[in-house]
PDB file of C-alpha atoms in Angstrom:
ATOM      1  CA  MET A 910     102.079  86.034 116.728  1.00  0.00           C
ATOM      2  CA  ASN A 911      99.771  85.403 113.799  1.00  0.00           C
ATOM      3  CA  TYR A 912     100.303  88.039 111.052  1.00  0.00           C
ATOM      4  CA  ARG A 913      97.129  87.736 108.923  1.00  0.00           C
ATOM      5  CA  HIS A 914      97.799  90.034 106.028  1.00  0.00           C
ATOM      6  CA  ALA A 915      94.245  91.067 105.410  1.00  0.00           C
ATOM      7  CA  PHE A 916      94.144  92.730 108.811  1.00  0.00           C
ATOM      8  CA  HIS A 917      97.719  94.210 108.560  1.00  0.00           C
ATOM      9  CA  ALA A 918      97.997  95.152 104.929  1.00  0.00           C
ATOM     10  CA  GLY A 919      99.368  98.700 104.373  1.00  0.00           C
ATOM     11  CA  ASN A 920     100.723  99.176 107.958  1.00  0.00           C
ATOM     12  CA  PHE A 921     104.055 100.448 108.917  1.00  0.00           C
ATOM     13  CA  ALA A 922     105.703  96.969 108.609  1.00  0.00           C
ATOM     14  CA  ASP A 923     104.323  96.595 105.058  1.00  0.00           C
ATOM     15  CA  VAL A 924     105.632 100.043 104.115  1.00  0.00           C
ATOM     16  CA  LEU A 925     109.071  99.224 105.310  1.00  0.00           C
ATOM     17  CA  LYS A 926     109.133  96.019 103.461  1.00  0.00           C
ATOM     18  CA  HIS A 927     107.788  97.437 100.234  1.00  0.00           C
ATOM     19  CA  VAL A 928     110.115 100.535 100.206  1.00  0.00           C
ATOM     20  CA  VAL A 929     113.174  98.339 100.423  1.00  0.00           C
ATOM     21  CA  LEU A 930     111.737  95.915  97.940  1.00  0.00           C
ATOM     22  CA  VAL A 931     111.348  98.505  95.387  1.00  0.00           C
ATOM     23  CA  MET A 932     114.883  99.707  96.092  1.00  0.00           C
ATOM     24  CA  LEU A 933     116.181  96.188  95.539  1.00  0.00           C
ATOM     25  CA  VAL A 934     114.242  95.645  92.315  1.00  0.00           C
ATOM     26  CA  GLU A 935     115.372  98.964  90.899  1.00  0.00           C
ATOM     27  CA  HIS A 936     118.983  98.054  91.600  1.00  0.00           C
ATOM     28  CA  LEU A 937     118.468  94.764  89.624  1.00  0.00           C
ATOM     29  CA  LYS A 938     117.202  96.826  86.731  1.00  0.00           C
ATOM     30  CA  LYS A 939     120.358  98.829  86.355  1.00  0.00           C
ATOM     31  CA  LYS A 940     121.867  95.832  84.386  1.00  0.00           C
ATOM     32  CA  PRO A 941     120.273  94.899  81.001  1.00  0.00           C
ATOM     33  CA  ALA A 942     120.339  91.199  81.872  1.00  0.00           C
ATOM     34  CA  PRO A 943     116.975  89.632  82.956  1.00  0.00           C
ATOM     35  CA  PHE A 944     116.414  88.970  86.645  1.00  0.00           C
ATOM     36  CA  PHE A 945     114.491  86.237  88.594  1.00  0.00           C
ATOM     37  CA  TYR A 946     112.069  87.033  91.457  1.00  0.00           C
ATOM     38  CA  LEU A 947     110.808  84.443  93.889  1.00  0.00           C
ATOM     39  CA  ASP A 948     108.233  85.341  96.492  1.00  0.00           C
ATOM     40  CA  THR A 949     107.727  82.510  99.002  1.00  0.00           C
ATOM     41  CA  HIS A 950     104.623  83.773 100.795  1.00  0.00           C
ATOM     42  CA  ALA A 951     103.006  85.873  97.988  1.00  0.00           C
ATOM     43  CA  GLY A 952      99.498  86.565  99.291  1.00  0.00           C
ATOM     44  CA  ARG A 953      96.619  87.762  97.185  1.00  0.00           C
ATOM     45  CA  GLY A 954      98.425  90.584  95.354  1.00  0.00           C
ATOM     46  CA  LEU A 955      95.920  93.364  95.787  1.00  0.00           C
ATOM     47  CA  TYR A 956      94.107  94.324  99.120  1.00  0.00           C
ATOM     48  CA  ASP A 957      91.028  96.406  99.682  1.00  0.00           C
ATOM     49  CA  LEU A 958      91.848  98.460 102.568  1.00  0.00           C
ATOM     50  CA  SER A 959      88.174  99.666 102.704  1.00  0.00           C
ATOM     51  CA  ASP A 960      86.903  96.203 103.538  1.00  0.00           C
ATOM     52  CA  ALA A 961      85.903  94.882 106.910  1.00  0.00           C
ATOM     53  CA  SER A 962      89.115  93.213 107.841  1.00  0.00           C
ATOM     54  CA  ALA A 963      91.410  96.233 107.112  1.00  0.00           C
ATOM     55  CA  GLN A 964      88.881  98.640 108.722  1.00  0.00           C
ATOM     56  CA  ARG A 965      88.718  96.533 111.914  1.00  0.00           C
ATOM     57  CA  SER A 966      92.321  96.888 112.458  1.00  0.00           C
ATOM     58  CA  GLY A 967      92.790 100.354 110.938  1.00  0.00           C
ATOM     59  CA  GLU A 968      96.551  99.722 110.780  1.00  0.00           C
ATOM     60  CA  TYR A 969      96.957 101.085 107.282  1.00  0.00           C
ATOM     61  CA  LYS A 970      95.827 104.499 108.473  1.00  0.00           C
ATOM     62  CA  ASP A 971      99.177 104.842 110.310  1.00  0.00           C
ATOM     63  CA  GLY A 972     101.092 103.213 107.514  1.00  0.00           C
ATOM     64  CA  ILE A 973     100.350 103.859 103.776  1.00  0.00           C
ATOM     65  CA  GLY A 974      97.609 106.175 104.771  1.00  0.00           C
ATOM     66  CA  ARG A 975     100.197 108.500 106.322  1.00  0.00           C
ATOM     67  CA  LEU A 976     102.358 108.473 103.164  1.00  0.00           C
ATOM     68  CA  LEU A 977      99.526 109.033 100.778  1.00  0.00           C
ATOM     69  CA  GLU A 978      98.565 112.081 102.817  1.00  0.00           C
ATOM     70  CA  ALA A 979     102.033 113.501 103.264  1.00  0.00           C
ATOM     71  CA  PRO A 980     103.111 116.580 101.237  1.00  0.00           C
ATOM     72  CA  PRO A 981     105.398 115.395  98.331  1.00  0.00           C
ATOM     73  CA  ARG A 982     108.221 117.568  99.595  1.00  0.00           C
ATOM     74  CA  GLU A 983     108.513 115.471 102.755  1.00  0.00           C
ATOM     75  CA  LEU A 984     108.974 112.172 100.855  1.00  0.00           C
ATOM     76  CA  VAL A 985     112.664 111.205 100.087  1.00  0.00           C
ATOM     77  CA  PRO A 986     112.992 109.872  96.461  1.00  0.00           C
ATOM     78  CA  GLU A 987     112.740 106.125  97.140  1.00  0.00           C
ATOM     79  CA  VAL A 988     109.541 106.703  99.374  1.00  0.00           C
ATOM     80  CA  ALA A 989     108.107 108.926  96.657  1.00  0.00           C
ATOM     81  CA  ASP A 990     108.713 106.267  94.119  1.00  0.00           C
ATOM     82  CA  TYR A 991     106.901 103.676  96.283  1.00  0.00           C
ATOM     83  CA  VAL A 992     103.879 106.029  96.740  1.00  0.00           C
ATOM     84  CA  ARG A 993     103.797 106.623  93.060  1.00  0.00           C
ATOM     85  CA  LEU A 994     103.617 102.795  92.441  1.00  0.00           C
ATOM     86  CA  VAL A 995     100.844 102.414  94.994  1.00  0.00           C
ATOM     87  CA  ARG A 996      98.716 105.100  93.303  1.00  0.00           C
ATOM     88  CA  GLU A 997      99.514 103.658  89.746  1.00  0.00           C
ATOM     89  CA  SER A 998      98.566 100.117  90.918  1.00  0.00           C
ATOM     90  CA  ALA A 999      94.939 101.202  91.505  1.00  0.00           C
ATOM     91  CA  GLY A1000      94.506 102.115  87.799  1.00  0.00           C
ATOM     92  CA  PRO A1001      92.067 104.750  86.527  1.00  0.00           C
ATOM     93  CA  GLY A1002      89.049 105.547  88.535  1.00  0.00           C
ATOM     94  CA  ARG A1003      90.235 103.429  91.603  1.00  0.00           C
ATOM     95  CA  SER A1004      91.447 104.603  94.870  1.00  0.00           C
ATOM     96  CA  ALA A1005      94.854 103.401  96.181  1.00  0.00           C
ATOM     97  CA  ILE A1006      92.912 102.355  99.316  1.00  0.00           C
ATOM     98  CA  THR A1007      90.715  99.925  97.483  1.00  0.00           C
ATOM     99  CA  ALA A1008      93.498  98.291  95.362  1.00  0.00           C
ATOM    100  CA  TYR A1009      96.574  98.472  97.551  1.00  0.00           C
ATOM    101  CA  PRO A1010      99.411  96.365  96.111  1.00  0.00           C
ATOM    102  CA  GLY A1011     101.284  93.696  97.824  1.00  0.00           C
ATOM    103  CA  SER A1012     104.843  92.633  97.064  1.00  0.00           C
ATOM    104  CA  PRO A1013     103.857  90.620  93.883  1.00  0.00           C
ATOM    105  CA  ALA A1014     101.898  93.391  92.403  1.00  0.00           C
ATOM    106  CA  LEU A1015     104.689  95.917  93.032  1.00  0.00           C
ATOM    107  CA  VAL A1016     107.346  93.703  91.390  1.00  0.00           C
ATOM    108  CA  ALA A1017     104.993  92.944  88.486  1.00  0.00           C
ATOM    109  CA  GLN A1018     104.665  96.697  87.853  1.00  0.00           C
ATOM    110  CA  LEU A1019     108.448  97.189  88.025  1.00  0.00           C
ATOM    111  CA  ARG A1020     109.750  94.267  86.036  1.00  0.00           C
ATOM    112  CA  ARG A1021     110.714  94.388  82.315  1.00  0.00           C
ATOM    113  CA  PRO A1022     109.385  92.051  79.667  1.00  0.00           C
ATOM    114  CA  ASP A1023     112.194  89.415  80.150  1.00  0.00           C
ATOM    115  CA  ASP A1024     112.233  89.489  83.847  1.00  0.00           C
ATOM    116  CA  ARG A1025     110.757  86.368  85.380  1.00  0.00           C
ATOM    117  CA  MET A1026     108.582  85.960  88.475  1.00  0.00           C
ATOM    118  CA  VAL A1027     107.502  82.919  90.423  1.00  0.00           C
ATOM    119  CA  LEU A1028     104.996  83.581  93.268  1.00  0.00           C
ATOM    120  CA  ALA A1029     104.319  80.881  95.764  1.00  0.00           C
ATOM    121  CA  GLU A1030     101.218  80.802  97.886  1.00  0.00           C
ATOM    122  CA  THR A1031      99.988  77.819  99.949  1.00  0.00           C
ATOM    123  CA  LEU A1032      96.331  78.855 100.572  1.00  0.00           C
ATOM    124  CA  PRO A1033      94.150  78.066  97.515  1.00  0.00           C
ATOM    125  CA  ARG A1034      91.823  81.016  97.964  1.00  0.00           C
ATOM    126  CA  GLU A1035      94.719  83.488  98.208  1.00  0.00           C
ATOM    127  CA  ALA A1036      96.517  81.887  95.207  1.00  0.00           C
ATOM    128  CA  ALA A1037      93.228  82.274  93.209  1.00  0.00           C
ATOM    129  CA  ALA A1038      92.913  85.836  94.188  1.00  0.00           C
ATOM    130  CA  LEU A1039      96.559  86.475  93.162  1.00  0.00           C
ATOM    131  CA  ARG A1040      96.032  85.045  89.730  1.00  0.00           C
ATOM    132  CA  LYS A1041      92.933  87.222  89.260  1.00  0.00           C
ATOM    133  CA  ALA A1042      94.700  90.276  90.524  1.00  0.00           C
ATOM    134  CA  LEU A1043      97.839  89.925  88.126  1.00  0.00           C
ATOM    135  CA  GLY A1044      95.990  88.257  85.290  1.00  0.00           C
ATOM    136  CA  ARG A1045      97.900  86.190  82.573  1.00  0.00           C
ATOM    137  CA  GLN A1046     101.375  87.552  82.114  1.00  0.00           C
ATOM    138  CA  ARG A1047     104.435  86.330  80.235  1.00  0.00           C
ATOM    139  CA  LEU A1048     107.073  84.845  82.509  1.00  0.00           C
ATOM    140  CA  LEU A1049     104.924  85.107  85.669  1.00  0.00           C
ATOM    141  CA  SER A1050     103.848  81.967  87.411  1.00  0.00           C
ATOM    142  CA  VAL A1051     101.585  81.664  90.407  1.00  0.00           C
ATOM    143  CA  ILE A1052     102.117  78.324  92.212  1.00  0.00           C
ATOM    144  CA  GLU A1053     100.009  76.787  94.828  1.00  0.00           C
ATOM    145  CA  SER A1054     102.929  75.586  97.020  1.00  0.00           C
ATOM    146  CA  ASP A1055     104.611  75.887 100.339  1.00  0.00           C
ATOM    147  CA  GLY A1056     107.024  78.677 100.137  1.00  0.00           C
ATOM    148  CA  TYR A1057     109.994  76.820 101.555  1.00  0.00           C
ATOM    149  CA  ALA A1058     109.398  73.930  99.041  1.00  0.00           C
ATOM    150  CA  ALA A1059     109.457  76.571  96.324  1.00  0.00           C
ATOM    151  CA  LEU A1060     112.984  77.442  97.292  1.00  0.00           C
ATOM    152  CA  LYS A1061     114.156  73.988  96.568  1.00  0.00           C
ATOM    153  CA  ALA A1062     112.053  73.604  93.452  1.00  0.00           C
ATOM    154  CA  HIS A1063     113.039  76.926  91.703  1.00  0.00           C
ATOM    155  CA  LEU A1064     116.604  77.709  92.794  1.00  0.00           C
ATOM    156  CA  PRO A1065     118.979  78.227  91.230  1.00  0.00           C
ATOM    157  CA  PRO A1066     117.292  80.146  88.401  1.00  0.00           C
ATOM    158  CA  ARG A1067     118.539  80.135  84.756  1.00  0.00           C
ATOM    159  CA  GLU A1068     118.923  83.900  84.999  1.00  0.00           C
ATOM    160  CA  ASN A1069     121.577  83.458  87.756  1.00  0.00           C
ATOM    161  CA  ARG A1070     120.760  86.830  89.176  1.00  0.00           C
ATOM    162  CA  GLY A1071     117.808  88.087  91.092  1.00  0.00           C
ATOM    163  CA  LEU A1072     115.884  88.342  94.354  1.00  0.00           C
ATOM    164  CA  VAL A1073     114.082  86.091  96.702  1.00  0.00           C
ATOM    165  CA  LEU A1074     111.514  87.480  99.275  1.00  0.00           C
ATOM    166  CA  ILE A1075     110.822  85.394 102.312  1.00  0.00           C
ATOM    167  CA  ASP A1076     107.839  86.862 104.182  1.00  0.00           C
ATOM    168  CA  PRO A1077     106.035  84.262 106.295  1.00  0.00           C
ATOM    169  CA  PRO A1078     103.202  84.986 108.723  1.00  0.00           C
ATOM    170  CA  TYR A1079     105.334  84.064 111.941  1.00  0.00           C
ATOM    171  CA  GLU A1080     102.395  82.134 113.531  1.00  0.00           C
ATOM    172  CA  SER A1081     104.905  80.960 116.154  1.00  0.00           C
ATOM    173  CA  ASP A1082     108.489  81.537 117.084  1.00  0.00           C
ATOM    174  CA  LEU A1083     109.302  78.247 115.338  1.00  0.00           C
ATOM    175  CA  GLU A1084     108.801  80.143 112.045  1.00  0.00           C
ATOM    176  CA  PHE A1085     112.304  81.612 112.601  1.00  0.00           C
ATOM    177  CA  ASP A1086     113.754  78.093 112.506  1.00  0.00           C
ATOM    178  CA  ARG A1087     111.925  77.355 109.205  1.00  0.00           C
ATOM    179  CA  VAL A1088     113.303  80.611 107.761  1.00  0.00           C
ATOM    180  CA  LEU A1089     116.892  79.820 108.759  1.00  0.00           C
ATOM    181  CA  ALA A1090     116.547  76.290 107.364  1.00  0.00           C
ATOM    182  CA  GLY A1091     115.003  77.625 104.138  1.00  0.00           C
ATOM    183  CA  LEU A1092     117.570  80.259 103.703  1.00  0.00           C
ATOM    184  CA  GLY A1093     120.405  77.851 104.286  1.00  0.00           C
ATOM    185  CA  THR A1094     119.107  75.444 101.737  1.00  0.00           C
ATOM    186  CA  ALA A1095     118.489  78.266  99.260  1.00  0.00           C
ATOM    187  CA  HIS A1096     121.850  79.898  99.738  1.00  0.00           C
ATOM    188  CA  GLU A1097     123.580  76.456  99.178  1.00  0.00           C
ATOM    189  CA  ARG A1098     121.723  76.083  95.816  1.00  0.00           C
ATOM    190  CA  TRP A1099     122.200  79.817  94.778  1.00  0.00           C
ATOM    191  CA  PRO A1100     124.936  81.571  96.822  1.00  0.00           C
ATOM    192  CA  THR A1101     124.979  84.682  94.555  1.00  0.00           C
ATOM    193  CA  GLY A1102     121.292  85.543  94.868  1.00  0.00           C
ATOM    194  CA  THR A1103     119.979  88.337  97.003  1.00  0.00           C
ATOM    195  CA  TYR A1104     117.621  87.197  99.827  1.00  0.00           C
ATOM    196  CA  CYS A1105     115.322  89.575 101.668  1.00  0.00           C
ATOM    197  CA  ILE A1106     113.688  88.268 104.776  1.00  0.00           C
ATOM    198  CA  TRP A1107     110.973  90.151 106.641  1.00  0.00           C
ATOM    199  CA  TYR A1108     110.467  89.642 110.359  1.00  0.00           C
ATOM    200  CA  PRO A1109     108.461  91.221 113.218  1.00  0.00           C
ATOM    201  CA  ARG A1110     109.981  92.816 116.220  1.00  0.00           C
ATOM    202  CA  THR A1111     108.046  91.963 119.369  1.00  0.00           C
ATOM    203  CA  GLY A1112     108.784  91.613 123.106  1.00  0.00           C
ATOM    204  CA  ARG A1113     109.689  87.948 122.509  1.00  0.00           C
ATOM    205  CA  ALA A1114     113.227  86.644 121.982  1.00  0.00           C
ATOM    206  CA  GLY A1115     112.592  85.475 118.481  1.00  0.00           C
ATOM    207  CA  PRO A1116     114.362  88.084 116.517  1.00  0.00           C
ATOM    208  CA  GLU A1117     117.363  88.236 118.735  1.00  0.00           C
ATOM    209  CA  ARG A1118     117.836  84.453 118.442  1.00  0.00           C
ATOM    210  CA  PHE A1119     117.346  84.698 114.836  1.00  0.00           C
ATOM    211  CA  HIS A1120     120.131  87.160 114.521  1.00  0.00           C
ATOM    212  CA  ARG A1121     122.446  85.112 116.599  1.00  0.00           C
ATOM    213  CA  GLU A1122     121.730  82.046 114.432  1.00  0.00           C
ATOM    214  CA  LEU A1123     122.399  84.079 111.259  1.00  0.00           C
ATOM    215  CA  GLU A1124     125.777  85.177 112.690  1.00  0.00           C
ATOM    216  CA  ARG A1125     126.649  81.567 113.230  1.00  0.00           C
ATOM    217  CA  SER A1126     125.241  80.326 109.864  1.00  0.00           C
ATOM    218  CA  GLY A1127     128.506  80.725 107.795  1.00  0.00           C
ATOM    219  CA  LEU A1128     126.820  83.074 105.439  1.00  0.00           C
ATOM    220  CA  ARG A1129     128.595  86.331 104.597  1.00  0.00           C
ATOM    221  CA  ARG A1130     127.145  89.831 103.801  1.00  0.00           C
ATOM    222  CA  ILE A1131     124.078  89.899 106.075  1.00  0.00           C
ATOM    223  CA  LEU A1132     122.636  93.308 106.493  1.00  0.00           C
ATOM    224  CA  ASP A1133     119.836  94.044 109.012  1.00  0.00           C
ATOM    225  CA  MET A1134     117.505  97.085 109.103  1.00  0.00           C
ATOM    226  CA  TRP A1135     114.549  97.878 111.285  1.00  0.00           C
ATOM    227  CA  LEU A1136     111.972 100.398 112.077  1.00  0.00           C
ATOM    228  CA  ALA A1137     109.895 100.653 115.210  1.00  0.00           C
ATOM    229  CA  VAL A1138     106.881 102.849 115.970  1.00  0.00           C
ATOM    230  CA  LEU A1139     106.728 101.926 119.731  1.00  0.00           C
ATOM    231  CA  PRO A1140     109.365 101.063 122.311  1.00  0.00           C
ATOM    232  CA  HIS A1141     110.590  97.493 122.116  1.00  0.00           C
ATOM    233  CA  ASP A1142     109.081  96.670 125.512  1.00  0.00           C
ATOM    234  CA  ALA A1143     105.558  98.004 124.606  1.00  0.00           C
ATOM    235  CA  ARG A1144     102.767  95.609 125.532  1.00  0.00           C
ATOM    236  CA  VAL A1145     101.609  95.268 121.915  1.00  0.00           C
ATOM    237  CA  GLY A1146     101.838  92.377 119.417  1.00  0.00           C
ATOM    238  CA  MET A1147     104.351  94.149 117.225  1.00  0.00           C
ATOM    239  CA  SER A1148     106.351  97.256 118.091  1.00  0.00           C
ATOM    240  CA  GLY A1149     108.434  97.252 114.915  1.00  0.00           C
ATOM    241  CA  ALA A1150     109.561  95.171 111.908  1.00  0.00           C
ATOM    242  CA  GLY A1151     112.806  94.396 110.193  1.00  0.00           C
ATOM    243  CA  LEU A1152     114.409  93.003 107.099  1.00  0.00           C
ATOM    244  CA  VAL A1153     117.513  90.986 106.801  1.00  0.00           C
ATOM    245  CA  VAL A1154     119.080  91.154 103.289  1.00  0.00           C
ATOM    246  CA  VAL A1155     121.730  88.669 102.334  1.00  0.00           C
ATOM    247  CA  ASN A1156     124.106  89.859  99.598  1.00  0.00           C
ATOM    248  CA  PRO A1157     122.649  93.342  99.526  1.00  0.00           C
ATOM    249  CA  PRO A1158     123.516  95.667  96.610  1.00  0.00           C
ATOM    250  CA  TRP A1159     126.365  98.142  97.041  1.00  0.00           C
ATOM    251  CA  LEU A1160     125.374 101.429  98.745  1.00  0.00           C
ATOM    252  CA  LEU A1161     122.068  99.937 100.196  1.00  0.00           C
ATOM    253  CA  GLU A1162     123.366 100.448 103.671  1.00  0.00           C
ATOM    254  CA  GLU A1163     124.501 103.988 103.183  1.00  0.00           C
ATOM    255  CA  ARG A1164     121.100 105.003 101.518  1.00  0.00           C
ATOM    256  CA  LEU A1165     118.979 103.296 104.278  1.00  0.00           C
ATOM    257  CA  ARG A1166     120.886 105.213 107.043  1.00  0.00           C
ATOM    258  CA  GLU A1167     119.578 108.371 105.417  1.00  0.00           C
ATOM    259  CA  LEU A1168     116.212 107.062 104.383  1.00  0.00           C
ATOM    260  CA  LEU A1169     114.878 105.252 107.401  1.00  0.00           C
ATOM    261  CA  PRO A1170     114.873 108.112 109.815  1.00  0.00           C
ATOM    262  CA  SER A1171     112.928 110.197 107.298  1.00  0.00           C
ATOM    263  CA  LEU A1172     110.388 107.326 106.915  1.00  0.00           C
ATOM    264  CA  HIS A1173     110.205 106.933 110.690  1.00  0.00           C
ATOM    265  CA  GLY A1174     109.318 110.564 110.970  1.00  0.00           C
ATOM    266  CA  LEU A1175     106.392 110.087 108.759  1.00  0.00           C
ATOM    267  CA  LEU A1176     105.185 106.829 110.272  1.00  0.00           C
ATOM    268  CA  ALA A1177     105.698 107.747 113.959  1.00  0.00           C
ATOM    269  CA  PRO A1178     105.404 111.421 114.261  1.00  0.00           C
ATOM    270  CA  GLU A1179     105.219 111.185 118.018  1.00  0.00           C
ATOM    271  CA  GLY A1180     108.940 110.094 117.848  1.00  0.00           C
ATOM    272  CA  LEU A1181     108.461 106.741 119.581  1.00  0.00           C
ATOM    273  CA  GLY A1182     110.430 103.687 118.476  1.00  0.00           C
ATOM    274  CA  GLY A1183     113.355 104.305 116.149  1.00  0.00           C
ATOM    275  CA  THR A1184     115.279 102.806 113.292  1.00  0.00           C
ATOM    276  CA  GLY A1185     118.602 100.885 112.959  1.00  0.00           C
ATOM    277  CA  VAL A1186     120.927  99.551 110.149  1.00  0.00           C
ATOM    278  CA  GLU A1187     123.752  97.198 111.004  1.00  0.00           C
ATOM    279  CA  TRP A1188     125.731  94.316 109.661  1.00  0.00           C
ATOM    280  CA  ILE A1189     125.049  91.003 111.200  1.00  0.00           C
ATOM    281  CA  VAL A1190     127.891  89.498 109.184  1.00  0.00           C
ATOM    282  CA  PRO A1191     129.985  91.766 107.061  1.00  0.00           C
ATOM    283  CA  GLU A1192     132.057  90.900 103.961  1.00  0.00           C
TER     284      GLU A1192
END
């Protein structure tokens, strides 16, 4: 599949990724020591969901659109925190639909003055848009680079604590091999870091093989979570999405088992699809 973010920004898969990302960053902030954040496929930072690309797909309407319209009492605390950040990202006088934050913008909102960010984006136009969206900020770098090369160039970080988000477009099933190789290299350089890998769930065998290879990788503490809005065998490009977290924080599994069914109820009110949380490799 080809996951062009301008078409898919704000959809259910984005919502899943961002809710968990906010949870991971908030956990890092529980300790006073600064953290490091690396985004390997950063994108443009802010997305106008009213433009032609987003309107053509309309996917955001069944993603962030549902959350923005939901009564506050229906949002569990972590989802409510995410919705608040989305609204705040737009700033005064702007709609959350016209300035929807991607992962870099969310982390930039959440980080503290001494927390450091490196945002890698290989496409020059997207990298330029990202610089414009975030402006000049202390300890924030936008690099025009292949994301997998950034793993080698920027790990291990001097902070020795932090998070890496690996979120490629999966233009072919071979992307799973690149993710596995990149994760292996990164983990070898920085075994104590937390790694969050987004992946699509489709009718293809890519995710299943990905999980098998992770199980055989020799890495420990690999948690998988997923949310689907259609049956797995649905004849669509993407029926669901998942996240693999290596070295997840304590209690993330427990919290997700409560949170994901609630989030699924908002994103798939017809009850199709489902959710899951399981260890690919435990302690």
